[in-house]
Amino acid sequence: MNILLFGPPGSGKGTQSSLLVERLGMKHISTGDLFRSAVKNKTKLGLEAKKYLDQGRLVPDTVTINMVEEVLFDMPKGSFILDGFPRNVSQAEALVGLLGKAKKNLDKALFLEVPTEDLVSRLSGRRTCRSCGAVYHVSGKPLKNGKTCDQCDSSDVYQREDDKPEAIRTRLKVYADSTSPLKDYYQKKGILVEIDGTGREEEVFKRIQSKIKA
Ligand code: AMP
């Protein structure tokens, strides 16, 4: 079962992907994580992508599609989750070609639905571990000892540049203009599954799991 998880920024795609990886052993392809790692390592791709990430704008399609192509071809066998790609209809169309070449299928496109007011508070309170990528929230899921990452003990838990107010506004607008049309796109393909993304992580996970099994 290969799935796409999509939804507005802050809808919980990263958190739910981590649970799917941990509990169902799925492979995770997150274009956001790939770009952040390239930025951190100051690769050519990272230097090119940084300004887009910091401002909350989409990295150009050709750059993004080439990156996904490499990952899809290098990926070992087994089920995968696409998280954060595609982000617009032209990327979705490119994905059809990439999957065909890699002889893989996309079985379901899971849309995580969360009201906009919840998204803003989720994003502005979000903190991320720069070392292992674990995600926290200043009030909803604080660090257990208040200082270091619960998972890897790094003290570098920070607020992503794109979780600051101006970038959040841009990301929500980019989502509304470019990504939300994917709902219609996957509905027409007959693989759209809508999931209520509100409530506790575990509740959302159970909803996802039941749809994956169905
Ligand atoms: P995310 O972690 O998925 O919220 O992605 C963080 C940032 O990475 C986005 O705001 C974009 O700048 C960039 N990004 C991630 N995925 C894509 C994509 N499919 N197309 C273009 N830019 C992307």
PDB file of C-alpha atoms and ligand atoms in Angstrom:
ATOM      1  CA  MET A   1       0.000   0.000   0.000  1.00  0.00           C
ATOM      2  CA  ASN A   2       1.623   3.234  -1.179  1.00  0.00           C
ATOM      3  CA  ILE A   3       0.017   6.436   0.024  1.00  0.00           C
ATOM      4  CA  LEU A   4       0.202  10.166  -0.334  1.00  0.00           C
ATOM      5  CA  LEU A   5      -0.481  12.258   2.784  1.00  0.00           C
ATOM      6  CA  PHE A   6      -1.491  15.804   1.963  1.00  0.00           C
ATOM      7  CA  GLY A   7      -3.206  18.721   3.609  1.00  0.00           C
ATOM      8  CA  PRO A   8      -2.491  22.273   4.705  1.00  0.00           C
ATOM      9  CA  PRO A   9       0.735  23.162   6.534  1.00  0.00           C
ATOM     10  CA  GLY A  10       0.316  22.145  10.169  1.00  0.00           C
ATOM     11  CA  SER A  11      -2.260  19.434   9.431  1.00  0.00           C
ATOM     12  CA  GLY A  12       0.005  16.771  10.972  1.00  0.00           C
ATOM     13  CA  LYS A  13       1.491  15.114   7.883  1.00  0.00           C
ATOM     14  CA  GLY A  14       4.957  14.818   9.419  1.00  0.00           C
ATOM     15  CA  THR A  15       3.702  13.531  12.774  1.00  0.00           C
ATOM     16  CA  GLN A  16       1.415  10.939  11.216  1.00  0.00           C
ATOM     17  CA  SER A  17       4.122   9.862   8.770  1.00  0.00           C
ATOM     18  CA  SER A  18       6.484   9.194  11.694  1.00  0.00           C
ATOM     19  CA  LEU A  19       3.846   6.990  13.334  1.00  0.00           C
ATOM     20  CA  LEU A  20       3.272   5.103  10.083  1.00  0.00           C
ATOM     21  CA  VAL A  21       7.015   4.529   9.731  1.00  0.00           C
ATOM     22  CA  GLU A  22       7.423   3.425  13.344  1.00  0.00           C
ATOM     23  CA  ARG A  23       4.386   1.155  13.559  1.00  0.00           C
ATOM     24  CA  LEU A  24       3.803  -0.122  10.030  1.00  0.00           C
ATOM     25  CA  GLY A  25       7.380   0.007   8.754  1.00  0.00           C
ATOM     26  CA  MET A  26       6.506   2.198   5.780  1.00  0.00           C
ATOM     27  CA  LYS A  27       9.215   4.224   4.010  1.00  0.00           C
ATOM     28  CA  HIS A  28       8.875   7.993   4.332  1.00  0.00           C
ATOM     29  CA  ILE A  29       9.542  10.382   1.470  1.00  0.00           C
ATOM     30  CA  SER A  30       9.225  13.942   2.759  1.00  0.00           C
ATOM     31  CA  THR A  31      10.293  16.645   0.326  1.00  0.00           C
ATOM     32  CA  GLY A  32      10.308  19.179   3.202  1.00  0.00           C
ATOM     33  CA  ASP A  33      12.764  16.988   5.193  1.00  0.00           C
ATOM     34  CA  LEU A  34      14.905  16.421   2.102  1.00  0.00           C
ATOM     35  CA  PHE A  35      15.114  20.158   1.440  1.00  0.00           C
ATOM     36  CA  ARG A  36      15.842  20.953   5.116  1.00  0.00           C
ATOM     37  CA  SER A  37      18.622  18.394   5.173  1.00  0.00           C
ATOM     38  CA  ALA A  38      20.112  19.841   1.956  1.00  0.00           C
ATOM     39  CA  VAL A  39      19.973  23.338   3.495  1.00  0.00           C
ATOM     40  CA  LYS A  40      21.623  22.097   6.697  1.00  0.00           C
ATOM     41  CA  ASN A  41      24.404  20.401   4.724  1.00  0.00           C
ATOM     42  CA  LYS A  42      24.806  23.436   2.448  1.00  0.00           C
ATOM     43  CA  THR A  43      24.662  21.315  -0.716  1.00  0.00           C
ATOM     44  CA  LYS A  44      24.072  22.955  -4.118  1.00  0.00           C
ATOM     45  CA  LEU A  45      20.396  21.966  -3.850  1.00  0.00           C
ATOM     46  CA  GLY A  46      20.223  23.372  -0.317  1.00  0.00           C
ATOM     47  CA  LEU A  47      21.731  26.712  -1.298  1.00  0.00           C
ATOM     48  CA  GLU A  48      19.189  26.976  -4.124  1.00  0.00           C
ATOM     49  CA  ALA A  49      16.212  25.937  -1.970  1.00  0.00           C
ATOM     50  CA  LYS A  50      16.946  27.947   1.187  1.00  0.00           C
ATOM     51  CA  LYS A  51      15.302  31.212   0.186  1.00  0.00           C
ATOM     52  CA  TYR A  52      12.091  29.454  -0.804  1.00  0.00           C
ATOM     53  CA  LEU A  53      11.937  27.474   2.439  1.00  0.00           C
ATOM     54  CA  ASP A  54      12.607  30.503   4.631  1.00  0.00           C
ATOM     55  CA  GLN A  55       9.835  32.467   2.962  1.00  0.00           C
ATOM     56  CA  GLY A  56       7.361  29.576   2.838  1.00  0.00           C
ATOM     57  CA  ARG A  57       7.235  29.560  -0.968  1.00  0.00           C
ATOM     58  CA  LEU A  58       7.392  26.473  -3.167  1.00  0.00           C
ATOM     59  CA  VAL A  59      10.761  25.427  -4.553  1.00  0.00           C
ATOM     60  CA  PRO A  60      10.509  25.411  -8.392  1.00  0.00           C
ATOM     61  CA  ASP A  61       8.865  22.289  -9.805  1.00  0.00           C
ATOM     62  CA  THR A  62      11.810  21.093 -11.912  1.00  0.00           C
ATOM     63  CA  VAL A  63      14.164  21.114  -8.919  1.00  0.00           C
ATOM     64  CA  THR A  64      11.617  19.321  -6.735  1.00  0.00           C
ATOM     65  CA  ILE A  65      10.620  16.728  -9.327  1.00  0.00           C
ATOM     66  CA  ASN A  66      14.272  15.845 -10.079  1.00  0.00           C
ATOM     67  CA  MET A  67      14.905  15.348  -6.377  1.00  0.00           C
ATOM     68  CA  VAL A  68      11.874  13.050  -5.977  1.00  0.00           C
ATOM     69  CA  GLU A  69      12.852  11.078  -9.055  1.00  0.00           C
ATOM     70  CA  GLU A  70      16.239  10.230  -7.514  1.00  0.00           C
ATOM     71  CA  VAL A  71      14.658   9.158  -4.242  1.00  0.00           C
ATOM     72  CA  LEU A  72      11.989   6.994  -5.883  1.00  0.00           C
ATOM     73  CA  PHE A  73      14.580   5.161  -7.947  1.00  0.00           C
ATOM     74  CA  ASP A  74      16.911   4.570  -4.999  1.00  0.00           C
ATOM     75  CA  MET A  75      14.157   3.366  -2.713  1.00  0.00           C
ATOM     76  CA  PRO A  76      14.175  -0.216  -1.474  1.00  0.00           C
ATOM     77  CA  LYS A  77      11.061  -2.379  -1.948  1.00  0.00           C
ATOM     78  CA  GLY A  78       8.140  -1.922   0.480  1.00  0.00           C
ATOM     79  CA  SER A  79       5.261   0.465   1.058  1.00  0.00           C
ATOM     80  CA  PHE A  80       5.945   4.185   1.030  1.00  0.00           C
ATOM     81  CA  ILE A  81       4.353   7.439   2.184  1.00  0.00           C
ATOM     82  CA  LEU A  82       4.731  10.561   0.106  1.00  0.00           C
ATOM     83  CA  ASP A  83       4.590  13.569   2.434  1.00  0.00           C
ATOM     84  CA  GLY A  84       4.641  17.080   0.982  1.00  0.00           C
ATOM     85  CA  PHE A  85       4.855  15.971  -2.645  1.00  0.00           C
ATOM     86  CA  PRO A  86       3.013  16.640  -4.904  1.00  0.00           C
ATOM     87  CA  ARG A  87       2.181  20.194  -3.858  1.00  0.00           C
ATOM     88  CA  ASN A  88       0.395  21.257  -7.042  1.00  0.00           C
ATOM     89  CA  VAL A  89      -1.301  19.702 -10.056  1.00  0.00           C
ATOM     90  CA  SER A  90       1.747  19.873 -12.323  1.00  0.00           C
ATOM     91  CA  GLN A  91       3.813  17.971  -9.732  1.00  0.00           C
ATOM     92  CA  ALA A  92       0.951  15.441  -9.467  1.00  0.00           C
ATOM     93  CA  GLU A  93       1.079  14.944 -13.227  1.00  0.00           C
ATOM     94  CA  ALA A  94       4.855  14.559 -13.131  1.00  0.00           C
ATOM     95  CA  LEU A  95       4.461  11.988 -10.368  1.00  0.00           C
ATOM     96  CA  VAL A  96       2.367   9.771 -12.656  1.00  0.00           C
ATOM     97  CA  GLY A  97       5.329   9.586 -15.050  1.00  0.00           C
ATOM     98  CA  LEU A  98       7.887   9.027 -12.281  1.00  0.00           C
ATOM     99  CA  LEU A  99       5.864   6.196 -10.732  1.00  0.00           C
ATOM    100  CA  GLY A 100       5.393   4.594 -14.143  1.00  0.00           C
ATOM    101  CA  LYS A 101       9.158   4.657 -14.776  1.00  0.00           C
ATOM    102  CA  ALA A 102       9.883   3.279 -11.296  1.00  0.00           C
ATOM    103  CA  LYS A 103       7.132   0.625 -11.740  1.00  0.00           C
ATOM    104  CA  LYS A 104       5.339   1.725  -8.600  1.00  0.00           C
ATOM    105  CA  ASN A 105       1.723   2.643  -7.823  1.00  0.00           C
ATOM    106  CA  LEU A 106      -0.045   5.214  -5.703  1.00  0.00           C
ATOM    107  CA  ASP A 107      -2.971   3.479  -3.977  1.00  0.00           C
ATOM    108  CA  LYS A 108      -4.537   6.220  -1.856  1.00  0.00           C
ATOM    109  CA  ALA A 109      -4.304   9.983  -1.426  1.00  0.00           C
ATOM    110  CA  LEU A 110      -5.154  10.783   2.183  1.00  0.00           C
ATOM    111  CA  PHE A 111      -6.243  14.357   2.804  1.00  0.00           C
ATOM    112  CA  LEU A 112      -5.856  15.592   6.401  1.00  0.00           C
ATOM    113  CA  GLU A 113      -8.561  18.146   7.138  1.00  0.00           C
ATOM    114  CA  VAL A 114      -7.933  20.731   9.895  1.00  0.00           C
ATOM    115  CA  PRO A 115      -9.654  24.154  10.360  1.00  0.00           C
ATOM    116  CA  THR A 116      -7.459  27.196   9.564  1.00  0.00           C
ATOM    117  CA  GLU A 117      -7.525  28.629  13.107  1.00  0.00           C
ATOM    118  CA  ASP A 118      -6.082  25.372  14.459  1.00  0.00           C
ATOM    119  CA  LEU A 119      -3.373  25.415  11.788  1.00  0.00           C
ATOM    120  CA  VAL A 120      -2.098  28.839  12.819  1.00  0.00           C
ATOM    121  CA  SER A 121      -1.778  27.887  16.485  1.00  0.00           C
ATOM    122  CA  ARG A 122      -0.196  24.528  15.622  1.00  0.00           C
ATOM    123  CA  LEU A 123       2.396  26.142  13.338  1.00  0.00           C
ATOM    124  CA  SER A 124       3.290  29.159  15.459  1.00  0.00           C
ATOM    125  CA  GLY A 125       3.829  26.984  18.563  1.00  0.00           C
ATOM    126  CA  ARG A 126       5.727  24.266  16.739  1.00  0.00           C
ATOM    127  CA  ARG A 127       9.337  23.541  17.645  1.00  0.00           C
ATOM    128  CA  THR A 128      11.555  21.092  15.759  1.00  0.00           C
ATOM    129  CA  CYS A 129      14.696  19.220  16.726  1.00  0.00           C
ATOM    130  CA  ARG A 130      17.385  20.190  14.241  1.00  0.00           C
ATOM    131  CA  SER A 131      19.234  16.985  14.904  1.00  0.00           C
ATOM    132  CA  CYS A 132      16.597  14.218  14.566  1.00  0.00           C
ATOM    133  CA  GLY A 133      13.552  16.128  13.248  1.00  0.00           C
ATOM    134  CA  ALA A 134      11.290  15.329  16.229  1.00  0.00           C
ATOM    135  CA  VAL A 135       8.399  17.788  16.455  1.00  0.00           C
ATOM    136  CA  TYR A 136       7.089  19.487  19.627  1.00  0.00           C
ATOM    137  CA  HIS A 137       4.583  22.187  20.520  1.00  0.00           C
ATOM    138  CA  VAL A 138       5.169  24.852  23.166  1.00  0.00           C
ATOM    139  CA  SER A 139       1.870  24.077  24.899  1.00  0.00           C
ATOM    140  CA  GLY A 140       0.511  20.873  23.317  1.00  0.00           C
ATOM    141  CA  LYS A 141       3.661  18.748  23.424  1.00  0.00           C
ATOM    142  CA  PRO A 142       6.502  20.475  25.277  1.00  0.00           C
ATOM    143  CA  LEU A 143       9.971  18.983  25.827  1.00  0.00           C
ATOM    144  CA  LYS A 144       9.795  16.616  28.806  1.00  0.00           C
ATOM    145  CA  ASN A 145      12.745  18.245  30.585  1.00  0.00           C
ATOM    146  CA  GLY A 146      12.108  21.696  29.092  1.00  0.00           C
ATOM    147  CA  LYS A 147      15.593  21.803  27.495  1.00  0.00           C
ATOM    148  CA  THR A 148      16.591  18.926  25.262  1.00  0.00           C
ATOM    149  CA  CYS A 149      14.942  16.690  22.666  1.00  0.00           C
ATOM    150  CA  ASP A 150      13.082  13.736  24.238  1.00  0.00           C
ATOM    151  CA  GLN A 151      14.339  11.453  21.463  1.00  0.00           C
ATOM    152  CA  CYS A 152      17.995  12.318  20.838  1.00  0.00           C
ATOM    153  CA  ASP A 153      18.862  14.666  23.731  1.00  0.00           C
ATOM    154  CA  SER A 154      20.034  17.427  21.372  1.00  0.00           C
ATOM    155  CA  SER A 155      19.694  20.928  22.835  1.00  0.00           C
ATOM    156  CA  ASP A 156      19.081  22.337  19.341  1.00  0.00           C
ATOM    157  CA  VAL A 157      15.284  22.436  19.368  1.00  0.00           C
ATOM    158  CA  TYR A 158      14.305  25.512  17.375  1.00  0.00           C
ATOM    159  CA  GLN A 159      11.489  27.380  15.662  1.00  0.00           C
ATOM    160  CA  ARG A 160      11.665  26.808  11.909  1.00  0.00           C
ATOM    161  CA  GLU A 161      12.071  30.071   9.980  1.00  0.00           C
ATOM    162  CA  ASP A 162       8.900  29.160   8.058  1.00  0.00           C
ATOM    163  CA  ASP A 163       6.922  28.717  11.309  1.00  0.00           C
ATOM    164  CA  LYS A 164       7.208  32.468  11.949  1.00  0.00           C
ATOM    165  CA  PRO A 165       4.093  34.619  11.309  1.00  0.00           C
ATOM    166  CA  GLU A 166       4.862  36.102   7.888  1.00  0.00           C
ATOM    167  CA  ALA A 167       5.990  32.772   6.415  1.00  0.00           C
ATOM    168  CA  ILE A 168       2.920  31.058   7.915  1.00  0.00           C
ATOM    169  CA  ARG A 169       0.678  33.510   6.062  1.00  0.00           C
ATOM    170  CA  THR A 170       2.539  32.820   2.810  1.00  0.00           C
ATOM    171  CA  ARG A 171       2.380  29.034   3.295  1.00  0.00           C
ATOM    172  CA  LEU A 172      -1.366  29.088   3.918  1.00  0.00           C
ATOM    173  CA  LYS A 173      -1.889  31.160   0.788  1.00  0.00           C
ATOM    174  CA  VAL A 174       0.374  28.898  -1.289  1.00  0.00           C
ATOM    175  CA  TYR A 175      -1.593  25.937   0.039  1.00  0.00           C
ATOM    176  CA  ALA A 176      -4.951  27.489  -0.860  1.00  0.00           C
ATOM    177  CA  ASP A 177      -3.825  28.543  -4.355  1.00  0.00           C
ATOM    178  CA  SER A 178      -1.634  25.611  -5.399  1.00  0.00           C
ATOM    179  CA  THR A 179      -2.135  22.538  -3.228  1.00  0.00           C
ATOM    180  CA  SER A 180      -5.854  22.483  -2.406  1.00  0.00           C
ATOM    181  CA  PRO A 181      -6.797  21.746  -6.079  1.00  0.00           C
ATOM    182  CA  LEU A 182      -5.197  18.318  -5.505  1.00  0.00           C
ATOM    183  CA  LYS A 183      -8.347  17.299  -3.630  1.00  0.00           C
ATOM    184  CA  ASP A 184     -10.346  17.494  -6.844  1.00  0.00           C
ATOM    185  CA  TYR A 185      -7.517  15.931  -8.805  1.00  0.00           C
ATOM    186  CA  TYR A 186      -7.398  12.800  -6.627  1.00  0.00           C
ATOM    187  CA  GLN A 187     -11.174  12.672  -6.238  1.00  0.00           C
ATOM    188  CA  LYS A 188     -11.440  12.386 -10.018  1.00  0.00           C
ATOM    189  CA  LYS A 189      -8.840   9.607  -9.961  1.00  0.00           C
ATOM    190  CA  GLY A 190     -10.991   7.795  -7.385  1.00  0.00           C
ATOM    191  CA  ILE A 191      -8.273   7.486  -4.732  1.00  0.00           C
ATOM    192  CA  LEU A 192      -9.071  10.442  -2.440  1.00  0.00           C
ATOM    193  CA  VAL A 193      -9.688   9.600   1.231  1.00  0.00           C
ATOM    194  CA  GLU A 194     -10.659  12.443   3.567  1.00  0.00           C
ATOM    195  CA  ILE A 195      -9.502  12.184   7.172  1.00  0.00           C
ATOM    196  CA  ASP A 196     -10.518  14.358  10.107  1.00  0.00           C
ATOM    197  CA  GLY A 197      -7.120  15.674  11.268  1.00  0.00           C
ATOM    198  CA  THR A 198      -8.364  17.272  14.500  1.00  0.00           C
ATOM    199  CA  GLY A 199      -7.850  15.813  17.967  1.00  0.00           C
ATOM    200  CA  ARG A 200      -5.010  13.856  19.511  1.00  0.00           C
ATOM    201  CA  GLU A 201      -2.232  12.283  17.416  1.00  0.00           C
ATOM    202  CA  GLU A 202      -3.358   8.790  18.388  1.00  0.00           C
ATOM    203  CA  GLU A 203      -6.967   9.430  17.375  1.00  0.00           C
ATOM    204  CA  VAL A 204      -5.908  10.719  13.969  1.00  0.00           C
ATOM    205  CA  PHE A 205      -3.559   7.770  13.573  1.00  0.00           C
ATOM    206  CA  LYS A 206      -6.415   5.316  14.246  1.00  0.00           C
ATOM    207  CA  ARG A 207      -8.537   7.038  11.587  1.00  0.00           C
ATOM    208  CA  ILE A 208      -5.684   6.754   9.091  1.00  0.00           C
ATOM    209  CA  GLN A 209      -4.999   3.140   9.962  1.00  0.00           C
ATOM    210  CA  SER A 210      -8.632   2.164   9.466  1.00  0.00           C
ATOM    211  CA  LYS A 211      -8.658   3.796   6.022  1.00  0.00           C
ATOM    212  CA  ILE A 212      -5.426   2.110   5.009  1.00  0.00           C
ATOM    213  CA  LYS A 213      -6.818  -1.273   6.004  1.00  0.00           C
ATOM    214  CA  ALA A 214     -10.175  -0.645   4.300  1.00  0.00           C
TER     215      ALA A 214
HETATM  216  P1  AMP B   1       7.050  20.949   4.585  1.00  0.00           P
HETATM  217  O1  AMP B   1       7.988  20.446   5.629  1.00  0.00           O
HETATM  218  O2  AMP B   1       6.405  19.848   3.798  1.00  0.00           O
HETATM  219  O3  AMP B   1       6.048  21.925   5.147  1.00  0.00           O
HETATM  220  O4  AMP B   1       7.923  21.755   3.509  1.00  0.00           O
HETATM  221  C1  AMP B   1       8.721  22.854   3.891  1.00  0.00           C
HETATM  222  C2  AMP B   1       9.078  23.692   2.674  1.00  0.00           C
HETATM  223  O5  AMP B   1       9.825  22.903   1.740  1.00  0.00           O
HETATM  224  C3  AMP B   1       7.898  24.226   1.879  1.00  0.00           C
HETATM  225  O6  AMP B   1       7.346  25.414   2.429  1.00  0.00           O
HETATM  226  C4  AMP B   1       8.577  24.505   0.523  1.00  0.00           C
HETATM  227  O7  AMP B   1       9.405  25.643   0.582  1.00  0.00           O
HETATM  228  C5  AMP B   1       9.499  23.292   0.399  1.00  0.00           C
HETATM  229  N1  AMP B   1       8.783  22.159  -0.229  1.00  0.00           N
HETATM  230  C6  AMP B   1       8.442  20.972   0.350  1.00  0.00           C
HETATM  231  N2  AMP B   1       7.820  20.177  -0.526  1.00  0.00           N
HETATM  232  C7  AMP B   1       7.746  20.864  -1.695  1.00  0.00           C
HETATM  233  C8  AMP B   1       7.200  20.596  -2.972  1.00  0.00           C
HETATM  234  N3  AMP B   1       6.575  19.425  -3.235  1.00  0.00           N
HETATM  235  N4  AMP B   1       7.306  21.538  -3.942  1.00  0.00           N
HETATM  236  C9  AMP B   1       7.956  22.695  -3.702  1.00  0.00           C
HETATM  237  N5  AMP B   1       8.466  23.041  -2.506  1.00  0.00           N
HETATM  238  C10 AMP B   1       8.374  22.138  -1.506  1.00  0.00           C
END
